[in-house]
Tab-separated table of C-alpha atoms and ligand atoms in Angstrom:
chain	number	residue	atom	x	y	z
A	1	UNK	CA	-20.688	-10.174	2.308
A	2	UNK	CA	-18.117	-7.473	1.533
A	3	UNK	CA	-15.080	-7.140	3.883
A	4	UNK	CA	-13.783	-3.967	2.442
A	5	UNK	CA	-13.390	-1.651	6.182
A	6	UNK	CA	-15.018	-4.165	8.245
A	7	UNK	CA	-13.690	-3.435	11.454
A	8	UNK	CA	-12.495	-5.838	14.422
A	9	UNK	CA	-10.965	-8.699	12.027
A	10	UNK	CA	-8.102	-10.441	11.282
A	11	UNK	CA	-7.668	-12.563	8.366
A	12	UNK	CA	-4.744	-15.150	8.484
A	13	UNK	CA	-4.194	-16.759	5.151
A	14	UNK	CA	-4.199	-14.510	2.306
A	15	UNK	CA	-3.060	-15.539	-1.532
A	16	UNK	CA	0.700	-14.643	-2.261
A	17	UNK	CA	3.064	-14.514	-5.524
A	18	UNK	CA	6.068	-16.065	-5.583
A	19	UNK	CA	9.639	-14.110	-4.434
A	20	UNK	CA	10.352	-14.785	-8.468
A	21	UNK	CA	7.128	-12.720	-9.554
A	22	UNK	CA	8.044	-10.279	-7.092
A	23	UNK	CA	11.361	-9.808	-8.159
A	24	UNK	CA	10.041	-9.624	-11.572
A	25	UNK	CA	7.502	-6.683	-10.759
A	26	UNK	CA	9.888	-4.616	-9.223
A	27	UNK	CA	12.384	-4.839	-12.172
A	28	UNK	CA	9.038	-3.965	-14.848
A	29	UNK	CA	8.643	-0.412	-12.064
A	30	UNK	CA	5.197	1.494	-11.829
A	31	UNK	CA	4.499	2.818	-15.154
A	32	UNK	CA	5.323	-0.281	-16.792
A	33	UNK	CA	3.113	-2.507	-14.764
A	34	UNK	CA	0.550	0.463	-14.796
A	35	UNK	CA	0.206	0.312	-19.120
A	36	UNK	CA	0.541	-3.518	-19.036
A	37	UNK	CA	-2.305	-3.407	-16.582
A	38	UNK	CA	-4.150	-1.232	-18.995
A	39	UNK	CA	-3.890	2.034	-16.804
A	40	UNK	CA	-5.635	0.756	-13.919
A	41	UNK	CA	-4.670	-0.053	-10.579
A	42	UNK	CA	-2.232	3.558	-9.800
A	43	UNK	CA	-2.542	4.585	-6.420
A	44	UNK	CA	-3.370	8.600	-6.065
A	45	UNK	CA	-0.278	10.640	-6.661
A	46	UNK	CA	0.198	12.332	-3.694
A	47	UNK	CA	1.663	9.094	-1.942
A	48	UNK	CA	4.843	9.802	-2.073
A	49	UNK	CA	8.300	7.636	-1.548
A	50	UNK	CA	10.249	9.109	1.053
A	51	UNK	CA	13.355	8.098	0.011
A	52	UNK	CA	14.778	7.964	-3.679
A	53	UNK	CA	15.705	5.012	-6.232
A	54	UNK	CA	14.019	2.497	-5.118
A	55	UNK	CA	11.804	-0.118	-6.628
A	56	UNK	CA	9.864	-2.893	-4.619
A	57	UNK	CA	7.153	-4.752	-5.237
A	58	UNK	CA	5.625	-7.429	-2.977
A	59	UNK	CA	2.384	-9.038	-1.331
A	60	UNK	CA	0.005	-6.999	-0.027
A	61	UNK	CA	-0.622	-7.322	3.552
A	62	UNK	CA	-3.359	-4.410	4.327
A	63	UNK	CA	-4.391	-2.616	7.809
A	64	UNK	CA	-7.167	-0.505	8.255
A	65	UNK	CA	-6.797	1.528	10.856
A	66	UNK	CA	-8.589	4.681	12.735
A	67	UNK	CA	-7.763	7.839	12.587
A	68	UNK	CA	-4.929	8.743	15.598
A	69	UNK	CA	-4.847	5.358	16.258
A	70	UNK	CA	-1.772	2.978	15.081
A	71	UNK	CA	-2.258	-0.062	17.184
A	72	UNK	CA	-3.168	-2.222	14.131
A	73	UNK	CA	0.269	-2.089	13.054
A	74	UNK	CA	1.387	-4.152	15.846
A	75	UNK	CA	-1.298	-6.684	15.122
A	76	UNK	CA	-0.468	-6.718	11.400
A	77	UNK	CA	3.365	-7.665	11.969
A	78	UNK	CA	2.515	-11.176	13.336
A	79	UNK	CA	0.464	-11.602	10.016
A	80	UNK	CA	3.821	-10.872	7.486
A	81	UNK	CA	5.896	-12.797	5.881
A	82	UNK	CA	9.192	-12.064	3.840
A	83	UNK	CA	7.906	-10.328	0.155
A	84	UNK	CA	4.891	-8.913	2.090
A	85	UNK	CA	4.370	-4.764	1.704
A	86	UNK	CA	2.384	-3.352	4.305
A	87	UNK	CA	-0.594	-1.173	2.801
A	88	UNK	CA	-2.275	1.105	5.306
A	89	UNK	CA	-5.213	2.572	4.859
A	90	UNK	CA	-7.461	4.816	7.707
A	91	UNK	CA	-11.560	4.663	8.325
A	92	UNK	CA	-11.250	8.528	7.254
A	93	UNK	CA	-8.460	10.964	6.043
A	94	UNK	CA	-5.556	11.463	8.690
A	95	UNK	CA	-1.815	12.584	8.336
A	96	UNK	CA	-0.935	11.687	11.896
A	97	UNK	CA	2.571	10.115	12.159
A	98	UNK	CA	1.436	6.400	12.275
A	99	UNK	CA	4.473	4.880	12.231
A	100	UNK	CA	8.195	5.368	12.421
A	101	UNK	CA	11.808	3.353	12.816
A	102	UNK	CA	10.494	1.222	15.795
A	103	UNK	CA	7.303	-0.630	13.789
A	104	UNK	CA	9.704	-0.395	10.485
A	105	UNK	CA	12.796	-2.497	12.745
A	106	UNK	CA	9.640	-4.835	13.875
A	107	UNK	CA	8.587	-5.404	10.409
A	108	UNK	CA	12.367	-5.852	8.877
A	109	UNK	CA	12.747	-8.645	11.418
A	110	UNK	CA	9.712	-10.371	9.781
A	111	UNK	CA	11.140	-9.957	6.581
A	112	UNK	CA	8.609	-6.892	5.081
A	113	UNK	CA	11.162	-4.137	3.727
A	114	UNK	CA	8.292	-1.694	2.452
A	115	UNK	CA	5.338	0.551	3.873
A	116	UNK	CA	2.261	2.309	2.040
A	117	UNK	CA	-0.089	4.344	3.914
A	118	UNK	CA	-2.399	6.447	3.168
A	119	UNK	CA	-1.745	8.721	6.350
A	120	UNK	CA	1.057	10.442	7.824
A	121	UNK	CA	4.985	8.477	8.760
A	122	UNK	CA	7.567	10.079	11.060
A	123	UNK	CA	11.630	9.179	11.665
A	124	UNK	CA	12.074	9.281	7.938
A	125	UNK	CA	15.416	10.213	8.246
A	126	UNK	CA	16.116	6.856	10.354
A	127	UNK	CA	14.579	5.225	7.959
A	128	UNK	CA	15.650	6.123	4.744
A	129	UNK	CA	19.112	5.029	7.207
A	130	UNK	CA	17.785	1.793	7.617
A	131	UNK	CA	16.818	0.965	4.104
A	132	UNK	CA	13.406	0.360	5.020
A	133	UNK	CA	10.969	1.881	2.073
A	134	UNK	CA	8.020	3.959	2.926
A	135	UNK	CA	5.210	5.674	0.099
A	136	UNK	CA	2.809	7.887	2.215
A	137	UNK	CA	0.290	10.263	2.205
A	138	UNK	CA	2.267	12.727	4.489
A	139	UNK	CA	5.472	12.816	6.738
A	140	UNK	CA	4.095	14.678	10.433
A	141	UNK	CA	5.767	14.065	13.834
A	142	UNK	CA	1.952	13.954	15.287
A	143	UNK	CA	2.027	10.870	17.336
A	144	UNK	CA	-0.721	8.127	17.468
A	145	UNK	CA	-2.621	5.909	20.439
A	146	UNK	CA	-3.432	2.219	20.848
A	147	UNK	CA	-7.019	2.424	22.042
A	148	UNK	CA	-9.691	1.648	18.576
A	149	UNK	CA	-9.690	-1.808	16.230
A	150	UNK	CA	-8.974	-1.571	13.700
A	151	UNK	CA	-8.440	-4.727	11.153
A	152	UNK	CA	-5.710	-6.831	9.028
A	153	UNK	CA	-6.128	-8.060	5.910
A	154	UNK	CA	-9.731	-7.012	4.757
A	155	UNK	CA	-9.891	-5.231	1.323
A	156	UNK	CA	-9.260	-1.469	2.134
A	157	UNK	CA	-9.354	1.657	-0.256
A	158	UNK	CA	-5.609	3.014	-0.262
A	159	UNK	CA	-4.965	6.093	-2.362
A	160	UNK	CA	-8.204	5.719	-3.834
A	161	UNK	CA	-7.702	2.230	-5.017
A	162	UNK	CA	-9.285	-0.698	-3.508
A	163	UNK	CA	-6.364	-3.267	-2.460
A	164	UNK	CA	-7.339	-6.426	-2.036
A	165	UNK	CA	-4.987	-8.826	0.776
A	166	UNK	CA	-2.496	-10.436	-1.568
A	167	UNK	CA	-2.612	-8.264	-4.186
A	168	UNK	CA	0.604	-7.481	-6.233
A	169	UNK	CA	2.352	-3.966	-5.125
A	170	UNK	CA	4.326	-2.348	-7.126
A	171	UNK	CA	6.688	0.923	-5.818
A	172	UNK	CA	9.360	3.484	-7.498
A	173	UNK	CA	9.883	6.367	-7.638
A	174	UNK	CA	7.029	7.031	-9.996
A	175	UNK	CA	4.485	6.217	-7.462
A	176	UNK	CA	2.414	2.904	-6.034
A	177	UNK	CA	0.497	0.437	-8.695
A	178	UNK	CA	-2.064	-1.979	-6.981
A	179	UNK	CA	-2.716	-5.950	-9.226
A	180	UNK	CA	-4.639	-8.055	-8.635
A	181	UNK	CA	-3.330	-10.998	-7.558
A	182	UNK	CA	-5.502	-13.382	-9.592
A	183	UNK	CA	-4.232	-11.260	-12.438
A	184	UNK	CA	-0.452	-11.042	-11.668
A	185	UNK	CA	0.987	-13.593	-13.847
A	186	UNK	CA	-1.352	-12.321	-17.016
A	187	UNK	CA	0.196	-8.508	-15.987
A	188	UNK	CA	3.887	-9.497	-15.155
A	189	UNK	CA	3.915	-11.046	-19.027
A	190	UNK	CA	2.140	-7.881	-20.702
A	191	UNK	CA	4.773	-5.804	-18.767
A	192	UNK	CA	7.676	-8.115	-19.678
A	193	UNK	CA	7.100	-7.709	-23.170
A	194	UNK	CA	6.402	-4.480	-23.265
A	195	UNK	CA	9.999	-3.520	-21.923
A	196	UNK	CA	11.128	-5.541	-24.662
A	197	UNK	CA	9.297	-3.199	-26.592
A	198	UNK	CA	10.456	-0.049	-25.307
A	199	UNK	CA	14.142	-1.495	-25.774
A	200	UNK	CA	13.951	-1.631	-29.000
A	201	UNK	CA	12.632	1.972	-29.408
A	202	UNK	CA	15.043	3.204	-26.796
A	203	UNK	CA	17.586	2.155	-29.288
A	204	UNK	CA	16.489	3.357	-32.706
A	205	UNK	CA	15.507	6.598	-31.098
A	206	UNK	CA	18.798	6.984	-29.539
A	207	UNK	CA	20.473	6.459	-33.107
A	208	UNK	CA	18.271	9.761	-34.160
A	209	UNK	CA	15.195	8.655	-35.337
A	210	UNK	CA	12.049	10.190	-35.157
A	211	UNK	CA	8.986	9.156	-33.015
A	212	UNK	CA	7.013	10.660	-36.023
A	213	UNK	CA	8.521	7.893	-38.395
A	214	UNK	CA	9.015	4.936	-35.677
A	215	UNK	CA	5.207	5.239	-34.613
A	216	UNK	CA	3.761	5.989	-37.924
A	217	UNK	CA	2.301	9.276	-36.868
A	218	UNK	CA	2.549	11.697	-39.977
A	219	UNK	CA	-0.315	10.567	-41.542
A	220	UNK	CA	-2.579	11.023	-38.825
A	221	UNK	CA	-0.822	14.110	-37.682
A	222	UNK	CA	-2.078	15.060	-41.850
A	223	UNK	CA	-5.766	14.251	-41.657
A	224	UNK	CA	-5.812	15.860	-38.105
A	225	UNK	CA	-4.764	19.073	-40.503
A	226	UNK	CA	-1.315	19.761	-39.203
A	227	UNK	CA	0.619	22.439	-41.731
A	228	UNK	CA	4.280	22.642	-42.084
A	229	UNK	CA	5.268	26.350	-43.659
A	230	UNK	CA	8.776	27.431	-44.377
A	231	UNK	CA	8.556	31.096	-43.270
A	232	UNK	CA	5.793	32.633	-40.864
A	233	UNK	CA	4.785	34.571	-43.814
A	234	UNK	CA	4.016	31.805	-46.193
A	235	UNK	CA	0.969	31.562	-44.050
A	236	UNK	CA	-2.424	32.452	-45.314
A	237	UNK	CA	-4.329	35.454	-43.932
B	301	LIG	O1	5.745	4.102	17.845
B	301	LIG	C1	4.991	4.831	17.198
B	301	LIG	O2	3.922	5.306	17.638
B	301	LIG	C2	5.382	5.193	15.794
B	301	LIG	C3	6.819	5.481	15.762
B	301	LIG	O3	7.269	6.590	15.962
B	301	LIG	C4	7.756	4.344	15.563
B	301	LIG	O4	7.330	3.265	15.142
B	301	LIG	O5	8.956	4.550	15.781
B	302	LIG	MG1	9.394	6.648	16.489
């Protein structure tokens, strides 16, 4: 039986990396853990960090909530743990103002320093203050009610992805990546070496050499028929 937007529920134990993975993840950043993940997994682009220079990555706790209604969020802070991420996701589209600096100084005391939602935040400014990190679809002052169920930690679809409890987040300013968590490990070393990688590029390319040369590309750049001419007029008619 699928979960994914079951109403009504909350699920108690979900799977969780440890706070060395996490720490890991968040160093690696989105596009990073996006490649090594083989482009999957990106959450739509217009969730958007509110604040800037900031990289997290942590445990998926998910709510599904209901449009206009944000009561979910209380339920879901009882189910966090430090190195969770809250991902919020609604039963159709709403920008509302969900939540703000009071459920973000309820979740810091639980140890969760990071919000996605796919729907509207408010207080920003307080909360870029605080420290506390927040990716979402919108920023509106439109407040919210306590009257629908919603649910905690059922698979929900969040920026088009579906996010899974206990999946791996990852967060910059780049945008929101969604792994697995069965997968995490397998990712974290792809994206680990692959940043070795890209160090070793960053360097010869900083010394002045070409991409063209470095990747091997003039060849192909040949047979694609690419034509170098000194002069405009050495061109033929
Ligand atoms: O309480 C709410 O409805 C959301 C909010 O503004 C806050 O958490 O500060
Ligand atoms: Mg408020």
């Amino acid at each position: 039986m699928s979960l994914v937007n079951k109403k009504g529920v909350v699920i108690r134990n979900i799977p969780r990396s440890t706070t060395d993975v996490i720490k890991s993840f968040a160093r690696a950043g989105v596009a990073t853990t996006h490649e090594a993940f083989h482009r999957q997994g990106l959450l739509d682009a217009r969730i958007r960090p509110i604040q800037k220079s900031v990289s997290i990555a942590g445990n998926a706790v998910t709510v599904l909530v209901t449009p206009g209604d944000n009561w979910m969020f209380h339920v879901a802070v009882e189910q966090c743990q430090p190195g969770d991420v809250l991902v919020v996701a609604a039963t159709s589209p709403c920008t509302d103002g969900f939540f703000g600096d009071l459920l973000a100084t309820s979740l810091l005391a639980h140890g969760v320093r990071a919000l996605i939602a796919d729907v509207g935040v408010r207080d920003t400014q307080t909360l870029r203050d605080m420290g506390f990190s927040v990716w979402s679809r919108a920023v509106c002052a439109q407040g919210t009610v306590k009257e629908t169920l919603g649910s905690v930690n059922v698979p929900v679809i969040c920026g088009g992805v579906l996010v899974v409890p206990g999946d791996m987040i990852v967060a910059d300013d780049d945008g929101v990546v969604a792994v697995p968590h069965a997968l995490a490990a397998e990712v974290l070393k792809k994206a680990q070496a692959r940043a070795e990688n890209e160090e070793t590029k960053r360097q010869r390319l900083a010394q002045g050499e070409l991409g063209l040369d470095i990747y091997g590309m003039r060849e192909k750049l040949r047979e694609k028929g690419l034509c170098y001419y000194d002069n405009p007029g050495d061109i033929e008619p």
